[in-house]
Amino acid sequence: MNKRIIWTLLSVLCAGQTAAQELAAAPRLAPTADQAQTAYLSAQILSRYHYKTVPLDDAMSEKIFDRYLKALDPERLFFTQADIDSFADTRTRLDDAILRGNLSAPFAMFQRYELRVTERLGYARELLGQGFDFSTKESYPYARDKAPWPADEAEVRDLWKKRVKNDWLRLKLAGKDDKAIRDTLAKRYDNYVTRATRNKSEDVFQIFMNAYAMSIEPHTNYLGRSASADFDISMRLSLVGIGAVLQERDEYITIRELVPGGPAARSGKLAVGDRIVGVGQGDDAVADVVGSRVDEVVKLIRGEKNTRVVLDVLPADAGPDAKHKQVALTRDKIKLEEQAAKKSVIKTGEGATARKIGVINLPAFYEDFEGRRKGDKDYRSASRDVARLIEELKKEKVDGLLIDLRNNGGGSLREAVELTGLFIDKGPVVQQRRPDGQIGVEKDEHAGTAWDGPLAVLINRGSASASEIFAAALQDYGRAPIIGEPSFGKGTVQTMISLDQIARNDPPKFGDLKMTVAQFFRINGGTTQLRGVVPDIRFPSVSDPQSFGESSYDNALPWIQVKAAEFRPVDEVSPRLADLQRRHDARIAKDKDFAQLLQDVAEYKRLRETKQLSLNETERRQEKERQEARLKSRDKGSKDKLAALQDDGLQYGERSLAADLAAEKARKDSKDVLLTEAARIVADEAELFATRTQLALRERNAAGAGKATTLR
């Protein structure tokens, strides 16, 4: 951002400070003067420099109002229509709240929400003292995002009665007795209330500002300081801490995982399941953290490299009154390898048809922006990691390569270009259209490729943004078949804007805006916006386009087309695509695992469209037995695995930690039918590739022999 814009925004900020300073004292969760200034400055930036210029007026206020309500009560379980009517004056005044620096209205709405949560869960807890009749014919409407608000208290109480009845029935069907059910649900509802009433002012502000930002366009967000730090960590794939994954379990912060090589694991003094009850900095006194939120404890544990943190720990198997132990650790840089690119090899076929297919799973297009800017020769990035993995797979003599981008939500645009460059020679990769209509072309400037053999890309509905740029470019070049389901459909480019840099705050206090500043287009002139990347070979899809993906947003940018860039397709796919499709169809027609997957997809769609759960015990038991029989018929080997996949009526954190980890492992270890079939398609491609190469060699040799005969 240039100096003229910065000085303009500085003057704008000063104009808003007077209003912000007039904030009156308010009860718990009141907005702060800093938040009022942040909202005002954000509005000036968003209304002037966003790709989609939208004024902050009464019409926008109504959109913010509806989106804020949806963020607070997405299933319409807490507010009644009377609550919504009481907010009527606020509907068209949220623009004034932002521009005048008085955020009391959205905070008042949030406090009403907190009150309703306490009331609804209090009623739910009362219901546990009653019995339920499970012989009646009634149902619980669990999908209520588009339902009308409950008309009055009687209607919302009836809804909650059905909700509690459903919770009870799930546990009953899992074999729990009445006392265990009552204890489990009482604890669950108490925890709901505890979490809802532990919100801080910055939490409310984050939710409200995101309602504003996302009312302009779906991929524009406000990130407070904590959210901004987390985003930075996700892009760098590193942080400074002790190397422990933490979670809230009851009132304790519990160690869920130790990162190999981190200070916590190296110490040998901590174990999975240990509970952190206090945190101290250096030689300072240890502060009690029982009952704290996990994000608050994480902030205390992270810090500068080579600094000391002391943990007061209650061992995993010890009772609440057992002796604690204190563990001193020195913070160090932790690499988040779980989110980095990984390789594996899938072997397909036997004998002459045997093939080794290298698979590279890429969860995100990460890049250490700061390390690259500073010239760090070892900075981390997706394309550098993938290039290294390709070299390793070459040494393993793989016959083909599959890039797995399922659920890769994107990341660095530059990394999408760099990654594409590993598989094409020099040329354009993506076009960017700026707000002024000017179009620029991002190119791969590096000659040569890291891999020129058989290649395919696997995508699903969760593949978005940079994933779509990469897949679309390889599809347009004809370099690789795209396999899977249509991608997300996000065709926009965001940039991070530091509000503190603009306001020249030291220390920082305002946070960042992630703002849409451009739209990207394929090199063929089309765009992935709304429509996504359509695969060359389609797999069955469980995603609902009405609830997930760009098409599910009511304010997404439209699909448009621009002039194609100048590029030369290699067109390695179209000559083989019909044959690849034929082989795929023939194979899945006889594949038991694929047939079961199709059954699962059909069953999931049936349940999704039903949107109701029977509260009749006989009907639910029959349904549960049918589902369990279906699972048993498939996997008769592991009872533990089967148990982990069945519904036990419990929620995350209510099982023992060991049971939660076992269930997670069972999901990870389950057959990945789509990955296996995608690897087989690449194996087919490798076979066709080898056949074509042999034919070309024979033709060349024959032509050479004919020429020699003529010369004689």
XYZ file of C-alpha atoms in Angstrom:
712
model
C 0.000 0.000 0.000
C 1.528 3.362 -1.022
C 2.244 6.331 1.254
C -0.643 8.435 -0.108
C -3.162 5.781 0.883
C -1.545 5.350 4.293
C -1.705 9.116 5.024
C -5.327 9.226 3.826
C -6.239 6.418 6.184
C -4.317 8.004 9.058
C -6.438 11.128 8.740
C -9.568 8.992 8.542
C -8.550 7.155 11.720
C -8.045 10.388 13.635
C -11.524 11.556 12.619
C -13.003 8.423 14.178
C -11.104 8.637 17.453
C -13.358 11.277 19.012
C -16.425 9.097 18.647
C -14.509 6.101 19.943
C -13.445 7.997 23.043
C -17.067 8.777 23.855
C -17.835 5.118 24.585
C -19.634 4.962 27.897
C -18.915 2.440 30.583
C -20.843 -0.752 29.941
C -21.318 -4.155 31.559
C -19.257 -7.267 30.873
C -18.237 -7.725 27.201
C -18.403 -4.020 26.466
C -16.616 -2.759 23.337
C -13.326 -0.932 23.787
C -12.085 2.299 22.279
C -9.472 0.332 20.304
C -12.203 -1.828 18.798
C -14.234 1.216 17.791
C -11.180 2.658 16.033
C -10.444 -0.691 14.384
C -13.997 -0.979 13.049
C -13.932 2.572 11.698
C -10.555 2.158 9.987
C -11.586 -1.217 8.549
C -14.719 0.339 7.067
C -12.706 3.012 5.282
C -10.394 0.410 3.747
C -13.106 -2.061 2.799
C -15.396 0.539 1.236
C -12.569 2.124 -0.811
C -10.062 -0.547 -1.770
C -11.935 -3.860 -1.920
C -12.223 -5.577 -5.317
C -16.013 -5.359 -4.966
C -16.730 -1.803 -3.854
C -19.765 -1.782 -1.582
C -20.809 1.290 0.460
C -21.422 0.903 4.185
C -25.057 2.020 4.288
C -28.440 0.837 5.526
C -28.620 -1.902 2.888
C -25.238 -3.247 3.991
C -26.312 -2.913 7.623
C -29.191 -5.331 6.985
C -26.799 -7.854 5.460
C -24.423 -7.518 8.417
C -27.339 -7.962 10.809
C -28.494 -11.209 9.186
C -24.975 -12.613 8.952
C -24.211 -11.709 12.564
C -27.363 -13.499 13.722
C -26.378 -16.522 11.648
C -22.920 -16.542 13.237
C -24.437 -16.447 16.732
C -27.324 -18.870 16.258
C -26.837 -20.792 12.975
C -29.423 -23.506 13.743
C -31.955 -21.072 15.250
C -32.035 -22.830 18.589
C -31.622 -19.924 21.009
C -33.362 -16.771 19.791
C -37.113 -16.573 19.251
C -38.935 -14.383 16.763
C -39.673 -12.039 19.667
C -35.920 -11.591 20.169
C -35.446 -10.853 16.483
C -38.297 -8.329 16.565
C -36.724 -6.615 19.562
C -33.566 -6.079 17.505
C -35.564 -4.357 14.721
C -34.091 -0.901 15.335
C -30.580 -2.334 15.052
C -31.142 -3.876 11.602
C -30.411 -0.657 9.703
C -28.113 0.980 12.266
C -25.049 -1.243 12.281
C -23.444 0.960 9.616
C -23.838 3.912 11.982
C -22.454 1.832 14.851
C -19.257 1.234 12.863
C -18.877 4.734 11.417
C -19.665 6.549 14.674
C -17.519 4.318 16.835
C -20.327 3.063 19.070
C -20.500 -0.739 18.997
C -22.925 -1.118 21.902
C -25.702 -2.520 19.637
C -23.885 -5.656 18.390
C -22.530 -6.227 21.897
C -26.062 -5.980 23.309
C -27.192 -8.601 20.773
C -24.375 -10.875 21.903
C -25.282 -10.455 25.552
C -28.867 -11.423 24.697
C -27.444 -14.491 22.981
C -25.469 -15.415 26.121
C -28.616 -15.009 28.198
C -30.598 -17.272 25.875
C -27.852 -19.937 25.902
C -27.948 -19.979 29.690
C -31.753 -20.213 29.695
C -31.988 -22.922 27.021
C -29.312 -25.095 28.591
C -30.797 -24.545 32.033
C -34.108 -25.856 30.687
C -32.292 -28.769 29.028
C -30.767 -29.647 32.381
C -34.190 -29.519 34.044
C -35.496 -32.015 31.514
C -32.932 -34.571 32.673
C -34.949 -35.040 35.846
C -37.926 -36.228 33.816
C -38.381 -39.429 31.899
C -38.964 -39.642 28.136
C -41.500 -41.716 26.262
C -39.711 -43.216 23.274
C -42.756 -45.106 21.999
C -44.404 -42.018 20.514
C -44.121 -41.103 16.841
C -42.263 -37.818 16.665
C -39.058 -36.504 15.187
C -36.330 -33.959 15.883
C -35.575 -31.459 13.062
C -31.780 -31.336 13.291
C -31.117 -29.200 10.184
C -32.616 -25.814 11.013
C -30.363 -23.302 9.293
C -33.180 -22.299 6.913
C -36.063 -22.863 9.334
C -38.093 -19.930 10.702
C -37.191 -18.644 14.155
C -39.223 -20.284 16.925
C -42.339 -18.150 17.306
C -42.331 -17.998 21.113
C -41.056 -19.590 24.317
C -43.431 -22.527 24.001
C -42.095 -23.408 20.567
C -38.429 -23.059 21.503
C -38.995 -25.198 24.607
C -40.637 -27.906 22.507
C -37.632 -27.791 20.180
C -35.197 -28.167 23.091
C -37.236 -30.961 24.600
C -36.846 -32.884 21.344
C -33.144 -32.062 21.237
C -32.551 -33.397 24.753
C -34.696 -36.423 23.969
C -32.516 -37.143 20.934
C -29.317 -36.784 22.996
C -30.744 -39.210 25.567
C -31.864 -41.717 22.919
C -28.433 -41.802 21.244
C -26.787 -42.707 24.549
C -29.498 -45.226 25.345
C -29.016 -46.955 21.991
C -25.290 -47.097 22.753
C -26.045 -49.160 25.877
C -25.834 -46.502 28.615
C -28.168 -46.748 31.628
C -30.306 -43.849 32.866
C -27.832 -42.692 35.524
C -24.888 -42.656 33.107
C -27.001 -40.813 30.534
C -28.148 -38.220 33.055
C -24.583 -37.641 34.303
C -23.157 -37.390 30.772
C -25.769 -34.918 29.547
C -25.688 -32.809 32.716
C -21.945 -32.412 32.272
C -22.353 -31.711 28.543
C -24.914 -28.954 29.082
C -22.904 -27.409 31.922
C -19.865 -27.316 29.626
C -21.934 -25.590 26.921
C -22.860 -22.835 29.340
C -19.300 -22.535 30.634
C -17.897 -22.121 27.127
C -20.597 -19.629 26.134
C -19.948 -17.453 29.170
C -16.149 -17.476 28.830
C -16.237 -15.240 25.765
C -14.218 -12.071 25.883
C -14.766 -8.691 24.317
C -12.328 -9.525 21.519
C -14.315 -12.669 20.683
C -17.506 -10.669 20.201
C -15.672 -8.083 18.131
C -14.091 -10.774 15.930
C -17.497 -12.347 15.213
C -19.138 -9.004 14.440
C -16.328 -7.715 12.218
C -16.311 -10.973 10.270
C -20.063 -10.583 9.774
C -19.331 -7.172 8.235
C -16.357 -8.293 6.128
C -18.071 -11.423 4.815
C -21.210 -9.449 3.943
C -19.145 -7.743 1.244
C -17.756 -10.978 -0.202
C -17.316 -14.475 1.272
C -13.517 -14.548 1.471
C -12.926 -11.204 3.153
C -12.217 -11.490 6.875
C -11.142 -9.553 9.903
C -8.386 -11.219 11.903
C -7.713 -10.050 15.425
C -4.166 -10.322 16.718
C -4.514 -13.974 17.776
C -6.203 -15.043 14.534
C -3.567 -13.176 12.530
C -0.757 -14.939 14.426
C -2.383 -18.324 13.773
C -2.676 -17.529 10.056
C 0.996 -16.605 9.941
C 1.928 -19.882 11.661
C -0.153 -21.890 9.173
C 1.703 -20.305 6.259
C 5.194 -20.698 7.781
C 4.495 -24.207 9.106
C 6.468 -23.302 12.188
C 6.126 -21.619 15.560
C 8.139 -21.134 18.721
C 6.857 -23.171 21.630
C 7.273 -26.518 23.387
C 5.841 -28.860 20.719
C 2.639 -30.068 22.358
C -0.891 -30.219 20.962
C -3.339 -29.211 23.689
C -7.083 -29.548 24.133
C -9.706 -28.725 26.767
C -11.034 -31.728 28.647
C -13.369 -30.868 31.514
C -11.631 -28.089 33.444
C -8.131 -29.113 32.417
C -5.848 -28.303 29.503
C -4.670 -31.746 28.427
C -1.734 -32.800 26.259
C -3.213 -34.557 23.230
C 0.003 -35.036 21.262
C 3.744 -34.460 21.600
C 5.499 -33.237 18.472
C 8.543 -35.443 17.766
C 11.767 -33.535 18.306
C 10.121 -30.681 20.218
C 11.220 -29.566 23.696
C 8.300 -31.375 25.386
C 9.078 -34.710 23.722
C 12.852 -34.328 24.189
C 12.458 -33.689 27.914
C 11.004 -37.151 28.518
C 9.035 -35.642 31.403
C 5.666 -35.178 29.706
C 3.188 -37.679 28.287
C -0.054 -37.697 26.335
C -2.883 -37.225 28.826
C -0.894 -35.075 31.269
C -2.886 -32.060 32.474
C -1.367 -28.582 32.623
C -2.656 -26.799 35.727
C -0.233 -23.882 35.797
C 2.196 -21.941 33.572
C 5.115 -19.752 34.621
C 7.448 -17.501 32.659
C 11.153 -17.800 33.413
C 11.662 -17.432 37.143
C 8.244 -15.817 37.765
C 5.564 -17.480 39.857
C 3.442 -20.128 38.168
C -0.075 -18.911 37.334
C -3.029 -21.265 37.780
C -4.765 -22.131 34.466
C -7.438 -24.622 35.600
C -10.682 -23.609 33.880
C -8.884 -21.466 31.302
C -9.550 -21.602 27.592
C -7.033 -23.530 25.529
C -6.152 -20.480 23.402
C -5.269 -18.529 26.549
C -2.925 -21.265 27.753
C -1.351 -21.597 24.307
C -0.529 -17.867 24.399
C 1.240 -18.343 27.724
C 3.272 -21.296 26.472
C 4.374 -19.767 23.163
C 7.094 -17.140 23.251
C 10.539 -16.189 22.071
C 13.063 -18.839 21.134
C 15.471 -19.916 23.908
C 13.257 -18.499 26.667
C 12.123 -20.575 29.652
C 8.579 -21.711 30.456
C 7.580 -23.730 33.519
C 4.588 -26.082 33.486
C 2.780 -27.264 36.600
C 1.550 -30.716 35.572
C -0.945 -33.210 36.965
C 0.111 -36.604 35.540
C -2.299 -38.403 33.205
C -3.335 -41.199 35.551
C -3.288 -39.208 38.773
C -6.380 -38.132 40.718
C -7.239 -34.435 41.153
C -5.561 -34.319 44.599
C -2.405 -36.147 43.529
C 1.047 -34.616 43.676
C 1.921 -32.249 40.850
C 5.248 -32.046 39.081
C 6.942 -28.999 37.640
C 8.607 -29.246 34.234
C 10.879 -26.469 32.964
C 11.321 -26.278 29.175
C 13.228 -24.019 26.824
C 11.120 -22.828 23.909
C 12.344 -23.737 20.457
C 11.218 -23.547 16.848
C 8.648 -26.241 16.084
C 8.069 -27.477 12.544
C 4.464 -28.416 11.841
C 5.187 -31.466 9.729
C 1.612 -32.741 9.891
C 0.585 -29.902 7.583
C 3.527 -30.263 5.193
C 3.718 -32.127 1.872
C 4.196 -35.885 2.272
C 4.992 -38.725 -0.099
C 3.990 -42.363 -0.314
C 4.084 -45.114 -2.926
C 1.125 -47.204 -4.047
C 1.811 -50.434 -5.913
C -0.770 -51.480 -8.491
C -1.169 -54.539 -10.702
C 0.952 -57.666 -10.872
C 3.540 -59.112 -13.208
C 3.874 -57.169 -16.453
C 1.177 -54.685 -15.357
C 2.820 -53.917 -11.985
C 3.393 -50.204 -11.433
C 4.727 -48.018 -8.630
C 2.803 -44.767 -8.313
C 4.256 -41.961 -6.253
C 1.676 -39.960 -4.286
C 2.326 -36.480 -2.952
C -0.277 -35.239 -0.509
C -0.274 -31.452 -0.208
C -2.571 -30.084 2.558
C -1.934 -26.378 1.772
C 0.080 -24.000 -0.404
C 2.247 -22.756 2.443
C 5.140 -20.302 2.214
C 7.336 -18.625 4.812
C 6.850 -15.080 3.491
C 9.163 -13.519 6.053
C 11.928 -16.075 5.488
C 11.751 -15.571 1.734
C 11.795 -11.783 2.115
C 14.888 -11.966 4.314
C 16.675 -14.220 1.838
C 16.776 -17.258 4.125
C 18.112 -20.006 1.843
C 16.237 -22.667 3.833
C 12.842 -20.946 3.967
C 9.885 -23.339 3.854
C 7.460 -23.520 0.936
C 5.108 -26.031 -0.663
C 6.823 -26.031 -4.066
C 10.299 -26.528 -2.564
C 9.084 -29.434 -0.459
C 7.291 -31.029 -3.417
C 10.377 -30.645 -5.624
C 12.435 -32.450 -2.985
C 9.858 -35.234 -2.683
C 9.807 -35.684 -6.467
C 13.560 -36.263 -6.465
C 13.147 -38.850 -3.714
C 10.383 -40.609 -5.656
C 12.528 -40.637 -8.780
C 15.168 -42.541 -6.837
C 12.464 -45.047 -5.891
C 11.807 -45.424 -9.646
C 8.094 -44.646 -9.610
C 6.225 -45.041 -12.905
C 3.819 -42.155 -12.388
C 2.950 -39.335 -10.014
C -0.332 -38.367 -8.326
C -0.738 -34.986 -6.626
C -3.431 -35.265 -3.942
C -5.031 -31.870 -3.318
C -8.185 -33.045 -1.577
C -9.293 -30.584 1.106
C -6.415 -28.257 0.238
C -8.024 -24.869 0.789
C -5.261 -22.901 -0.921
C -2.689 -20.474 0.393
C 0.048 -18.623 -1.458
C -0.713 -17.647 -5.064
C 3.010 -17.507 -5.785
C 3.353 -21.102 -4.589
C 0.584 -22.198 -6.969
C 2.601 -20.712 -9.830
C 5.870 -22.221 -8.587
C 4.300 -25.663 -8.169
C 2.803 -25.574 -11.661
C 6.252 -24.750 -12.977
C 7.537 -28.106 -11.718
C 5.403 -29.845 -14.361
C 5.437 -27.490 -17.372
C 8.143 -25.689 -19.277
C 8.080 -21.898 -19.206
C 4.709 -20.254 -19.697
C 1.688 -18.486 -18.174
C -0.072 -20.114 -15.216
C -2.872 -17.767 -14.127
C -4.332 -14.377 -14.989
C -5.261 -11.736 -12.407
C -7.841 -9.031 -12.912
C -7.493 -6.024 -10.615
C -10.327 -3.689 -9.519
C -9.480 -1.251 -12.323
C -10.044 -3.993 -14.899
C -6.368 -4.385 -15.777
C -5.278 -7.988 -16.293
C -1.838 -9.307 -15.434
C -0.407 -12.725 -16.177
C 1.559 -14.735 -13.621
C 4.125 -16.905 -15.406
C 6.505 -19.733 -14.694
C 9.844 -18.273 -15.759
C 11.960 -21.368 -15.067
C 12.843 -23.575 -18.033
C 12.538 -27.324 -17.651
C 10.470 -29.552 -15.388
C 10.976 -31.547 -12.220
C 8.731 -34.337 -13.556
C 7.826 -34.977 -17.195
C 6.296 -38.452 -16.795
C 2.704 -39.643 -16.263
C 0.894 -37.309 -13.902
C -2.601 -36.768 -12.456
C -4.197 -34.423 -9.905
C -6.810 -35.578 -7.381
C -9.285 -32.943 -6.125
C -12.570 -32.715 -4.229
C -15.042 -30.040 -3.160
C -12.600 -28.932 -0.455
C -9.898 -28.099 -3.026
C -9.994 -24.314 -3.337
C -8.169 -21.215 -4.516
C -4.471 -22.017 -5.132
C -5.420 -25.696 -5.570
C -7.795 -24.662 -8.327
C -5.168 -22.471 -9.998
C -2.751 -25.398 -10.106
C -5.307 -27.963 -11.289
C -6.804 -25.616 -13.881
C -3.390 -24.739 -15.331
C -2.377 -28.383 -15.735
C -5.785 -29.108 -17.268
C -5.493 -26.214 -19.739
C -2.007 -27.276 -20.760
C -3.249 -30.835 -21.204
C -0.444 -31.924 -18.901
C -2.430 -34.112 -16.464
C -5.929 -35.520 -16.119
C -7.859 -34.022 -13.211
C -9.589 -36.696 -11.133
C -12.259 -36.409 -8.437
C -15.229 -34.120 -7.920
C -15.741 -30.468 -8.954
C -13.649 -28.180 -6.760
C -14.815 -25.411 -4.403
C -15.179 -22.624 -6.944
C -13.121 -19.859 -5.301
C -11.676 -17.635 -8.010
C -10.579 -14.640 -5.946
C -7.256 -13.382 -4.590
C -6.784 -11.992 -1.079
C -4.047 -9.954 0.519
C -3.272 -9.280 4.168
C -3.453 -5.637 5.280
C -1.991 -4.727 8.650
C -4.250 -2.175 10.315
C -1.518 -1.515 12.854
C 0.950 -0.649 10.115
C -1.498 1.850 8.663
C -2.236 3.368 12.059
C 1.455 3.137 13.037
C 0.592 1.386 16.284
C 3.419 0.225 18.515
C 2.705 -2.182 20.073
C 0.146 -3.633 17.639
C -3.491 -3.700 18.773
C -5.810 -3.477 15.751
C -5.228 -6.750 13.853
C -5.397 -7.407 10.092
C -7.824 -7.503 7.208
C -7.712 -10.380 4.735
C -9.234 -8.564 1.785
C -10.152 -9.624 -1.734
C -8.171 -7.484 -4.163
C -8.350 -9.393 -7.462
C -10.069 -12.165 -9.355
C -8.035 -14.871 -11.048
C -8.742 -16.442 -14.404
C -7.544 -19.554 -16.130
C -5.085 -19.162 -18.955
C -7.853 -20.289 -21.328
C -9.849 -17.202 -20.288
C -12.360 -18.976 -18.066
C -12.482 -18.847 -14.295
C -12.905 -21.307 -11.461
C -15.257 -18.841 -9.740
C -18.550 -20.551 -8.818
C -18.051 -23.476 -11.219
C -14.726 -24.740 -9.886
C -12.469 -27.103 -11.828
C -14.511 -29.847 -13.478
C -12.587 -33.155 -13.408
C -11.736 -35.092 -16.560
C -12.605 -38.303 -14.701
C -15.320 -37.820 -12.075
C -15.641 -39.626 -8.773
C -18.830 -39.833 -6.682
C -19.411 -36.796 -4.496
C -20.853 -36.563 -0.993
C -20.706 -32.760 -0.909
C -23.854 -30.666 -1.108
C -23.313 -27.662 -3.426
C -26.120 -25.849 -1.595
C -24.260 -25.929 1.716
C -20.566 -26.172 0.811
C -18.584 -24.419 -1.883
C -18.693 -21.019 -3.556
C -22.161 -21.652 -4.965
C -23.501 -21.877 -1.396
C -22.761 -18.174 -0.760
C -25.447 -15.610 -1.521
C -22.946 -12.869 -2.314
C -20.287 -14.702 -4.346
C -18.819 -12.964 -7.379
C -20.358 -14.091 -10.699
C -18.697 -16.308 -13.305
C -17.272 -14.257 -16.171
C -14.710 -14.820 -18.899
C -11.724 -12.857 -20.206
C -9.404 -13.189 -23.177
C -7.175 -16.273 -23.111
C -3.463 -15.851 -22.448
C -0.919 -16.909 -25.047
C 0.250 -20.407 -24.241
C 1.128 -23.618 -26.027
C -0.722 -26.716 -24.736
C 1.271 -29.939 -24.592
C -2.022 -31.877 -24.900
C -0.819 -35.114 -23.373
C -4.244 -35.945 -21.882
C -6.900 -35.804 -24.627
C -5.402 -38.608 -26.771
C -5.553 -40.968 -23.768
C -8.600 -39.703 -21.873
C -11.216 -41.934 -23.529
C -9.078 -44.995 -22.864
C -8.446 -43.959 -19.245
C -12.183 -43.438 -18.704
C -13.045 -46.806 -20.262
C -10.539 -48.635 -18.048
C -11.755 -46.792 -14.965
C -15.418 -47.630 -15.676
C -14.626 -51.301 -16.288
C -12.571 -51.542 -13.099
C -15.042 -49.897 -10.687
C -17.895 -51.997 -12.112
C -16.195 -55.036 -10.527
C -14.629 -53.336 -7.493
C -16.329 -54.259 -4.194
C -14.822 -51.336 -2.284
C -15.992 -48.837 -4.882
C -19.486 -50.348 -4.859
C -19.584 -49.920 -1.082
C -18.457 -46.313 -1.461
C -21.348 -45.668 -3.849
C -23.703 -47.166 -1.272
C -22.257 -44.866 1.405
C -22.685 -41.819 -0.838
C -26.314 -42.724 -1.526
C -26.943 -43.291 2.191
C -25.327 -39.982 3.138
C -27.446 -38.116 0.603
C -30.592 -39.823 1.893
C -29.854 -38.776 5.473
C -28.932 -35.263 4.384
C -32.200 -34.790 2.548
C -34.276 -36.203 5.413
C -33.228 -33.492 7.910
C -35.262 -35.250 10.616
C -34.363 -37.861 13.246
C -37.005 -40.191 14.568
C -37.439 -40.097 18.346
C -39.148 -43.469 18.360
C -36.849 -46.009 19.985
C -37.976 -48.949 17.865
C -37.418 -47.061 14.608
C -34.042 -45.729 15.703
C -32.877 -49.098 16.970
C -33.805 -50.713 13.654
C -31.899 -47.982 11.817
C -28.856 -48.401 14.080
C -28.863 -52.186 13.623
C -29.123 -51.771 9.864
C -26.132 -49.411 9.793
C -24.049 -51.653 12.061
C -24.855 -54.732 9.980
C -23.705 -52.838 6.922
C -20.389 -52.045 8.607
C -19.899 -55.586 9.942
C -20.452 -57.103 6.503
C -17.500 -55.090 5.208
C -14.882 -55.479 7.907
C -14.987 -58.669 9.952
C -11.376 -58.422 11.080
C -11.124 -55.719 13.722
C -13.715 -55.358 16.499
C -11.860 -52.343 17.903
C -11.966 -50.622 14.535
C -15.677 -51.384 14.135
C -16.451 -50.071 17.612
C -14.555 -46.874 16.905
C -16.653 -46.212 13.791
C -20.025 -46.794 15.470
C -22.134 -44.077 17.119
C -21.625 -44.161 20.887
C -23.738 -41.067 21.534
C -20.769 -39.128 22.893
C -19.290 -35.886 21.669
C -15.672 -34.887 21.182
C -13.954 -34.678 24.567
C -16.540 -36.803 26.388
C -14.754 -40.086 25.771
C -11.478 -40.958 27.375
C -8.510 -39.474 25.544
C -7.412 -42.974 24.559
C -10.838 -43.661 23.009
C -10.787 -40.363 21.105
C -7.320 -41.112 19.725
C -8.374 -44.665 18.793
C -11.399 -43.364 16.897
C -9.222 -40.848 15.075
C -6.711 -43.553 14.165
C -9.508 -45.822 12.920
C -10.719 -43.080 10.583
C -7.195 -42.467 9.292
C -6.563 -46.180 8.781
C -9.819 -46.821 6.907
C -9.499 -47.657 3.214
C -9.045 -44.658 0.957
C -10.915 -46.069 -2.012
C -10.669 -42.900 -4.094
C -6.908 -42.576 -3.627
C -6.407 -46.204 -4.631
C -8.489 -45.821 -7.780
C -6.764 -42.534 -8.675
C -3.393 -44.326 -8.415
C -4.705 -47.058 -10.730
C -5.683 -44.397 -13.269
C -2.133 -43.043 -13.150
C -0.874 -46.614 -13.625
C -3.092 -46.873 -16.727
C -1.638 -43.597 -17.885
C 1.886 -44.909 -17.356
C 1.102 -47.980 -19.438
C -0.366 -45.887 -22.271
C 2.564 -43.494 -21.979
C 5.052 -46.375 -22.329
C 3.133 -47.842 -25.293
C 3.091 -44.504 -27.088
C 6.809 -44.027 -26.465
C 7.573 -47.484 -27.876
C 5.446 -46.849 -30.987
C 7.147 -43.514 -31.574
C 10.556 -45.172 -31.235
C 9.599 -47.910 -33.718
C 8.307 -45.342 -36.203
C 11.498 -43.354 -35.867
C 13.643 -46.478 -36.350
C 11.549 -47.558 -39.342
C 11.863 -44.144 -40.924
C 15.625 -44.247 -40.396
C 15.887 -47.720 -41.946
C 13.854 -46.642 -44.987
C 16.060 -43.649 -45.527
C 19.208 -45.808 -45.334
C 17.807 -48.236 -47.947
C 17.021 -45.383 -50.319
C 20.530 -43.971 -50.027
C 22.063 -47.349 -50.900
